[in-house]
PDB file of C-alpha atoms in Angstrom:
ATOM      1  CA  UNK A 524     -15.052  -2.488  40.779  1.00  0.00           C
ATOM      2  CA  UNK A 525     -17.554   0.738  42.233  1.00  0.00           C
ATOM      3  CA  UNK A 526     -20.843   1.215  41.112  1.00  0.00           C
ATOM      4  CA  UNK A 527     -20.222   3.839  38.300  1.00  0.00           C
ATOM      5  CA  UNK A 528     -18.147   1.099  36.911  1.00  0.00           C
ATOM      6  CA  UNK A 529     -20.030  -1.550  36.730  1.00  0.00           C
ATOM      7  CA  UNK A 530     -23.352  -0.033  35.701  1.00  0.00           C
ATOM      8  CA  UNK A 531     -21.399   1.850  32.543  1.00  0.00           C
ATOM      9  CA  UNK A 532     -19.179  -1.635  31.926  1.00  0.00           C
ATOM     10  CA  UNK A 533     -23.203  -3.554  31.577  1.00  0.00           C
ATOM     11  CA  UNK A 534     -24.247  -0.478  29.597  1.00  0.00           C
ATOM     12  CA  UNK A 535     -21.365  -0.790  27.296  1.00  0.00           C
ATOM     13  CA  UNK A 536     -21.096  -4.804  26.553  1.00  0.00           C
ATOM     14  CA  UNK A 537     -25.310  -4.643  26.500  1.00  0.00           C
ATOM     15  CA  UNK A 538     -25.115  -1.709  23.694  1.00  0.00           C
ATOM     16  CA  UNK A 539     -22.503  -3.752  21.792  1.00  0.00           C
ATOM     17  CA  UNK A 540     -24.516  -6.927  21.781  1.00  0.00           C
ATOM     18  CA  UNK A 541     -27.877  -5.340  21.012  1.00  0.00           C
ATOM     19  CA  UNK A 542     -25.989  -3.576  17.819  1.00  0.00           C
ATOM     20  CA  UNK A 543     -24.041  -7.250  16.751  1.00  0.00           C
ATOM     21  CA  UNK A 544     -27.203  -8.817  17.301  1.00  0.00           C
ATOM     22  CA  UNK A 545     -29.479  -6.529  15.511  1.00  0.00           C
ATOM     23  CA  UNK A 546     -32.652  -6.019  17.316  1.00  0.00           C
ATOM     24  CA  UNK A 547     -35.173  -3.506  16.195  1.00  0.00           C
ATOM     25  CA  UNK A 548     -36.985  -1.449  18.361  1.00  0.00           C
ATOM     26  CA  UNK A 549     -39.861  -2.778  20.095  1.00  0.00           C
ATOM     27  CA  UNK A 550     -38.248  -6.624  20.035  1.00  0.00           C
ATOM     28  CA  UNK A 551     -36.998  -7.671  23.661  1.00  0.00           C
ATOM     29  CA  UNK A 552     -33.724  -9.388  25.305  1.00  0.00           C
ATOM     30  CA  UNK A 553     -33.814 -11.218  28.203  1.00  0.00           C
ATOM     31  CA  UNK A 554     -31.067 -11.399  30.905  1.00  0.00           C
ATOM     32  CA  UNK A 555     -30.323 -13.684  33.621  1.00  0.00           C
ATOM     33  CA  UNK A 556     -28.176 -12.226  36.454  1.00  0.00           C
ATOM     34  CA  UNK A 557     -26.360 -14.110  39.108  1.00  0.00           C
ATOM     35  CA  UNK A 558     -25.048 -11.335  41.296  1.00  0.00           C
ATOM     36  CA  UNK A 559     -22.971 -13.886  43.653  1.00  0.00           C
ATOM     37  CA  UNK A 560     -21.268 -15.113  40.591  1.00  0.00           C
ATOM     38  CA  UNK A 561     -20.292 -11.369  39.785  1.00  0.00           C
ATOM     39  CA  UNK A 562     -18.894 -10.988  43.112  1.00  0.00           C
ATOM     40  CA  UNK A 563     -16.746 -14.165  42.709  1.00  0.00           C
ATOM     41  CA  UNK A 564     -19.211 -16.660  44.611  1.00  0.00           C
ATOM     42  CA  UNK A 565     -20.749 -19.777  43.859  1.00  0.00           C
ATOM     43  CA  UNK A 566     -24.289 -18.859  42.120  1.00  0.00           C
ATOM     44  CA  UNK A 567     -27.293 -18.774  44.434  1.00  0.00           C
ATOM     45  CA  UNK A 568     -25.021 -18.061  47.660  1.00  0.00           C
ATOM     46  CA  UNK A 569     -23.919 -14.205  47.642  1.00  0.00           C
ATOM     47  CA  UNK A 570     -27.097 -12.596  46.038  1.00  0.00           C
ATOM     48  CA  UNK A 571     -26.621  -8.794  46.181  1.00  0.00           C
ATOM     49  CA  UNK A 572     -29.309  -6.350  45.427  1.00  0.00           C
ATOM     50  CA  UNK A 573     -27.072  -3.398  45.099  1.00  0.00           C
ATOM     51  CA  UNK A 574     -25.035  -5.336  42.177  1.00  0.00           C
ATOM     52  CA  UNK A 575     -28.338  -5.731  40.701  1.00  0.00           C
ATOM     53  CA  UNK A 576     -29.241  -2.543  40.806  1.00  0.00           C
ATOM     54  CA  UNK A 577     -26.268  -1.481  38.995  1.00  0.00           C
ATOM     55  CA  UNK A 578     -26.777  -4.229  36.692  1.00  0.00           C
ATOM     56  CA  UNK A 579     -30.473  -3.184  36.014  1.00  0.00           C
ATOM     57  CA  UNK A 580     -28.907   0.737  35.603  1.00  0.00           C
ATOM     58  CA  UNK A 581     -26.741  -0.455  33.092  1.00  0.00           C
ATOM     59  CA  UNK A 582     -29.283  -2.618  31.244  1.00  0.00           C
ATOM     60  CA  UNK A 583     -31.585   0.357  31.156  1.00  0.00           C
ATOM     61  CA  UNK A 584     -29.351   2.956  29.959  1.00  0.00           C
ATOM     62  CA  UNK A 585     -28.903   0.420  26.747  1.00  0.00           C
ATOM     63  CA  UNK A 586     -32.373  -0.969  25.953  1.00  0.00           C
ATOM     64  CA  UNK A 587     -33.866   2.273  26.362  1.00  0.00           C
ATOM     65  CA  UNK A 588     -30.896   3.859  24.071  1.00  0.00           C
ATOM     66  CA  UNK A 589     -31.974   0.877  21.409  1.00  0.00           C
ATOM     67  CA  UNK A 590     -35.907   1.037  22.293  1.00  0.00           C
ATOM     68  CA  UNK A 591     -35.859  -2.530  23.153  1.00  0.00           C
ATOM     69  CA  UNK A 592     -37.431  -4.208  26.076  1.00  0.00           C
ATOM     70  CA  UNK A 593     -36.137  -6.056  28.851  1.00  0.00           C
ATOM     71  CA  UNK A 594     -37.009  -8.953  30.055  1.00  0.00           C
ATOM     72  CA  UNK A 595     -34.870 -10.172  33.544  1.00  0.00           C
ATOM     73  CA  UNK A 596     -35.421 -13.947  34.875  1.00  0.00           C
ATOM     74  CA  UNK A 597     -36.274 -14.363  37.882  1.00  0.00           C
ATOM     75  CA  UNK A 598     -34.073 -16.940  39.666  1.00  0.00           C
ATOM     76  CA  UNK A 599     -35.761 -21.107  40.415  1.00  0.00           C
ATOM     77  CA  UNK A 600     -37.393 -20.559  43.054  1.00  0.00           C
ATOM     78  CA  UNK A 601     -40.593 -18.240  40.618  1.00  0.00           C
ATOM     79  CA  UNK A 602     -39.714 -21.014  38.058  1.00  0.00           C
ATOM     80  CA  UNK A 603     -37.690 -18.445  36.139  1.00  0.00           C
ATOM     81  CA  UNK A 604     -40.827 -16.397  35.491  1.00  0.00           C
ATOM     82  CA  UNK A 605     -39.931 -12.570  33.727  1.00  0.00           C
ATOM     83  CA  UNK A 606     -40.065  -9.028  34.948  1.00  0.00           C
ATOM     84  CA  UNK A 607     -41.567  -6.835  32.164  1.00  0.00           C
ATOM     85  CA  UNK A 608     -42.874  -3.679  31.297  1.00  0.00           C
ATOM     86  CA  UNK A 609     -47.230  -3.776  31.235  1.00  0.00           C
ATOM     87  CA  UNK A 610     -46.834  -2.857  27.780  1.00  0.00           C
ATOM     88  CA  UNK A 611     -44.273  -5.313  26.404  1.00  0.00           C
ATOM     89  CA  UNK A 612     -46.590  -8.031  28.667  1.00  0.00           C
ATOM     90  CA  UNK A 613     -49.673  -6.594  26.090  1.00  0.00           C
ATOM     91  CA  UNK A 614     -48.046  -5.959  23.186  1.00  0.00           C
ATOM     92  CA  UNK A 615     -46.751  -9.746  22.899  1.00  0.00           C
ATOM     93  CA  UNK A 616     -49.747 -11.878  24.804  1.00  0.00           C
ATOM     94  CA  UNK A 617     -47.517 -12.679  27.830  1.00  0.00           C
ATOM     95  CA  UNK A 618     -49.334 -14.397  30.619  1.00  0.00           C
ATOM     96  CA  UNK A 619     -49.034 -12.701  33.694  1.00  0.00           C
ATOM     97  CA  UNK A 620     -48.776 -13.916  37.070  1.00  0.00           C
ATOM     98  CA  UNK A 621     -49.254 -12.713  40.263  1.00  0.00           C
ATOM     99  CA  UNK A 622     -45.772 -12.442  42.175  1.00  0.00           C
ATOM    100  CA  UNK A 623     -43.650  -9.643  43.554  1.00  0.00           C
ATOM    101  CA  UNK A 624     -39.511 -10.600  43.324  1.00  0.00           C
ATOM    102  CA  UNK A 625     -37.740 -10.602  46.266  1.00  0.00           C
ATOM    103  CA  UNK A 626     -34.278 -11.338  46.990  1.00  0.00           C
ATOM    104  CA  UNK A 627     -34.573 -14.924  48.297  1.00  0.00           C
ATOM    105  CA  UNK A 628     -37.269 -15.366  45.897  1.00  0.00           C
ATOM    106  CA  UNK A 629     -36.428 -14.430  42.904  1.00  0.00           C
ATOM    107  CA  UNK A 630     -33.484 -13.218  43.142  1.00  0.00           C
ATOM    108  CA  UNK A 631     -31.354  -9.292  42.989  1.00  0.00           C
ATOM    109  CA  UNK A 632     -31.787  -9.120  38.986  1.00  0.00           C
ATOM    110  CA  UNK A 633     -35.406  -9.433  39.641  1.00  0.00           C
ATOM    111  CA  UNK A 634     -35.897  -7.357  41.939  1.00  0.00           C
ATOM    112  CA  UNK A 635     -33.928  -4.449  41.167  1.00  0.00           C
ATOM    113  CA  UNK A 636     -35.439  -4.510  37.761  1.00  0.00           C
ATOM    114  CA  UNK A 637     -39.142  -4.897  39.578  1.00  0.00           C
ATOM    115  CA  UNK A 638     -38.619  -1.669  41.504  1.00  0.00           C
ATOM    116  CA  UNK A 639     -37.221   0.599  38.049  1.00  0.00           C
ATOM    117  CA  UNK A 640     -39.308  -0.292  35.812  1.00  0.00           C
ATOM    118  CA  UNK A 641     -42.115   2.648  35.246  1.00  0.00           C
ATOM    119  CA  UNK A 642     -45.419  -0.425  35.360  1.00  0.00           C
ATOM    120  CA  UNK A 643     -43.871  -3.792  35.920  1.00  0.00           C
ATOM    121  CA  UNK A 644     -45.178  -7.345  35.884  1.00  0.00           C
ATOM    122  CA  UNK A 645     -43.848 -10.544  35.999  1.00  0.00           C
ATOM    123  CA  UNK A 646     -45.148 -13.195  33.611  1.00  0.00           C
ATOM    124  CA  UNK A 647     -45.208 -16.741  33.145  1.00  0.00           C
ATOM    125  CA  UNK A 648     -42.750 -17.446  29.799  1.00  0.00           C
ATOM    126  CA  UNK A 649     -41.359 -15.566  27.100  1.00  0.00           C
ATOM    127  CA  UNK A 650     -39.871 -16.477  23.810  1.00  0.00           C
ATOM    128  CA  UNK A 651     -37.184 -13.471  23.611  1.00  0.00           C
ATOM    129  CA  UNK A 652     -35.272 -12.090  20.280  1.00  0.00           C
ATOM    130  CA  UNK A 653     -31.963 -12.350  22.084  1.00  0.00           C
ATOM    131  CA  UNK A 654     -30.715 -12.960  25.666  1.00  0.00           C
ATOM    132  CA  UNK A 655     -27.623 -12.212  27.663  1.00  0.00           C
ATOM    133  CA  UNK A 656     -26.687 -14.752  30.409  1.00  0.00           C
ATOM    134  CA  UNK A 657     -24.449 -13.369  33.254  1.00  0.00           C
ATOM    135  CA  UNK A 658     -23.104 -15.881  35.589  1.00  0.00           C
ATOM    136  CA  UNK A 659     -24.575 -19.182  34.150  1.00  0.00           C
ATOM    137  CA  UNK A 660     -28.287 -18.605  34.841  1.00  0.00           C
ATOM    138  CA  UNK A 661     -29.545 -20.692  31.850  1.00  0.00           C
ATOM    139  CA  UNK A 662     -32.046 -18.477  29.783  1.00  0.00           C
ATOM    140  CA  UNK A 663     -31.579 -20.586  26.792  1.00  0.00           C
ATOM    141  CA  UNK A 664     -35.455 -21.089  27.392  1.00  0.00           C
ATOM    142  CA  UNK A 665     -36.988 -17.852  27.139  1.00  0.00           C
ATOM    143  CA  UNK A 666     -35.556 -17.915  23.227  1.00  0.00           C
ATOM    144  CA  UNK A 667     -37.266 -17.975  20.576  1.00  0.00           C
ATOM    145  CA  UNK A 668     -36.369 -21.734  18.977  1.00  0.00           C
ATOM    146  CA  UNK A 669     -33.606 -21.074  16.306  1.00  0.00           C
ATOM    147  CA  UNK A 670     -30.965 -18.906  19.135  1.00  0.00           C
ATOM    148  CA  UNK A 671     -27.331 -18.327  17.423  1.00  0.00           C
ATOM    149  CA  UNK A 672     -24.357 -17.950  19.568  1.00  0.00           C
ATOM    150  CA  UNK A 673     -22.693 -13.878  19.548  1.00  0.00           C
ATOM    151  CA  UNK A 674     -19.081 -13.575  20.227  1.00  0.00           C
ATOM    152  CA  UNK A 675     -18.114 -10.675  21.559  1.00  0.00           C
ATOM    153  CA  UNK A 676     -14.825  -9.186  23.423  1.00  0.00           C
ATOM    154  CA  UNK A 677     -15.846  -8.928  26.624  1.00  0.00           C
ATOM    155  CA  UNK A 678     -16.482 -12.307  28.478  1.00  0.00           C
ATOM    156  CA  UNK A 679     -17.208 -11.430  32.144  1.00  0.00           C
ATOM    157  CA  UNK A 680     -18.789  -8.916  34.082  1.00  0.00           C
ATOM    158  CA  UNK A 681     -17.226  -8.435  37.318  1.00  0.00           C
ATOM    159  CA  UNK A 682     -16.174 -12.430  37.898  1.00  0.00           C
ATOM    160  CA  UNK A 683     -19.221 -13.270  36.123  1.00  0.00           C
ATOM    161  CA  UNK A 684     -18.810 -15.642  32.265  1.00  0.00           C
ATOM    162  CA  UNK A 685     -21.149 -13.787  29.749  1.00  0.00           C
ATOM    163  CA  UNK A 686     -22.505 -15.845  26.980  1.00  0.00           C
ATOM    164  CA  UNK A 687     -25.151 -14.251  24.612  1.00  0.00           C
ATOM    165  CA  UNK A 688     -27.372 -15.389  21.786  1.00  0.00           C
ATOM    166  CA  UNK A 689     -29.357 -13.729  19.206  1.00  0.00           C
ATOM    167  CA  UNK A 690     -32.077 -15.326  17.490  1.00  0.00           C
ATOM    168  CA  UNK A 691     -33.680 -16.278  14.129  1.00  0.00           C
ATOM    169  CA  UNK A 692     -36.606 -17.344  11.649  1.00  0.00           C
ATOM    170  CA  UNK A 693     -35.912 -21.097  10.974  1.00  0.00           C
ATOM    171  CA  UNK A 694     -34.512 -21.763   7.526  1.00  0.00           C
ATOM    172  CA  UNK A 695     -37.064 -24.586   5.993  1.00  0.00           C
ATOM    173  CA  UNK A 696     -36.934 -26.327   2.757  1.00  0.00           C
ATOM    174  CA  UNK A 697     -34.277 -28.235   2.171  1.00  0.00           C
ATOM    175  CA  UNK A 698     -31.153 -28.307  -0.468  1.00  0.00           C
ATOM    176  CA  UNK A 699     -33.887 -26.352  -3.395  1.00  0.00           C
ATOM    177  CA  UNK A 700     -34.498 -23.264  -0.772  1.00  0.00           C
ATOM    178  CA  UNK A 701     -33.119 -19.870  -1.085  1.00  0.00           C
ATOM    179  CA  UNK A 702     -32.666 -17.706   1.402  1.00  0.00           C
ATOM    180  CA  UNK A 703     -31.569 -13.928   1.387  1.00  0.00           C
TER     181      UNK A 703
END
């Protein structure tokens, strides 16, 4: 797969999720990235920073299409801390932390999306509206706390298994509740 490829393949399966999952402007997904599992290697042991960088292209050209930010996990070795935009970071209350991703240390997503952003930061947690998981990166816990699985056609990216969830408000009450 070239670049040109990959970058509009993210685009498209990230601009299909983002309409199936229905996030408004100004909400944020999060994506996790293994670029070794992408290239058809065992997570953790073939990290490339120019598949992330086509990765992050892609990701960009989507969220910015649907005004959404992004939020991309850092791999285990920042504890799976966030690169943001400054102003998501304020908008929400995120709790920054002092860190610069690399590639051994946290990882290509990371760092490609680190170097596009126009004022990045990386902060501590997040609880997301929806998150894509490329490559079996685990971002179940940047969700908010009621996630719903989203089908979609696509199921890898490069050799890379795609799952994505959306979430939503919990539904309280019991059998006398209504709900729209």
């Amino acid at each position: 797969m070239d670049e040109q490829d990959l970058t509009e393949q993210v685009a498209q399966v990230t601009r299909e999720f983002l309409k199936v999952a229905g996030l408004k402007p100004g909400q944020i997904l999060v994506v996790g990235c293994s670029t070794s599992e992408i290239a058809g290697k065992r997570i953790g042991t073939a990290s490339s920073l120019e598949i992330g960088e086509q990765v992050v292209r892609g990701l960009l050209k989507a969220t910015r299409e649907y005004q959404v930010y992004l939020a991309a996990q850092c791999c285990e070795h920042l504890n799976r801390a966030l690169v943001v935009e400054a102003q998501a970071a304020e908008i929400y209350g995120l709790e920054e932390v002092t860190v610069v991703p690399v590639l051994k240390a946290g990882g290509a997503l990371a760092t490609a999306t680190y170097r596009a952003l126009h004022r990045p930061v990386v902060v501590s947690h997040i609880q997301a509206h929806a998150g894509m998981d490329i490559g079996g990166t685990l971002i179940g816990m940047h969700l908010k706390p009621v996630a719903v699985p989203v089908r979609l056609e696509v199921k890898t990216i490069g050799a890379a298994h795609l799952t994505f969830a959306r979430t939503r408000p919990a539904l309280i009450g019991g059998e006398r509740a209504v709900y729209r």
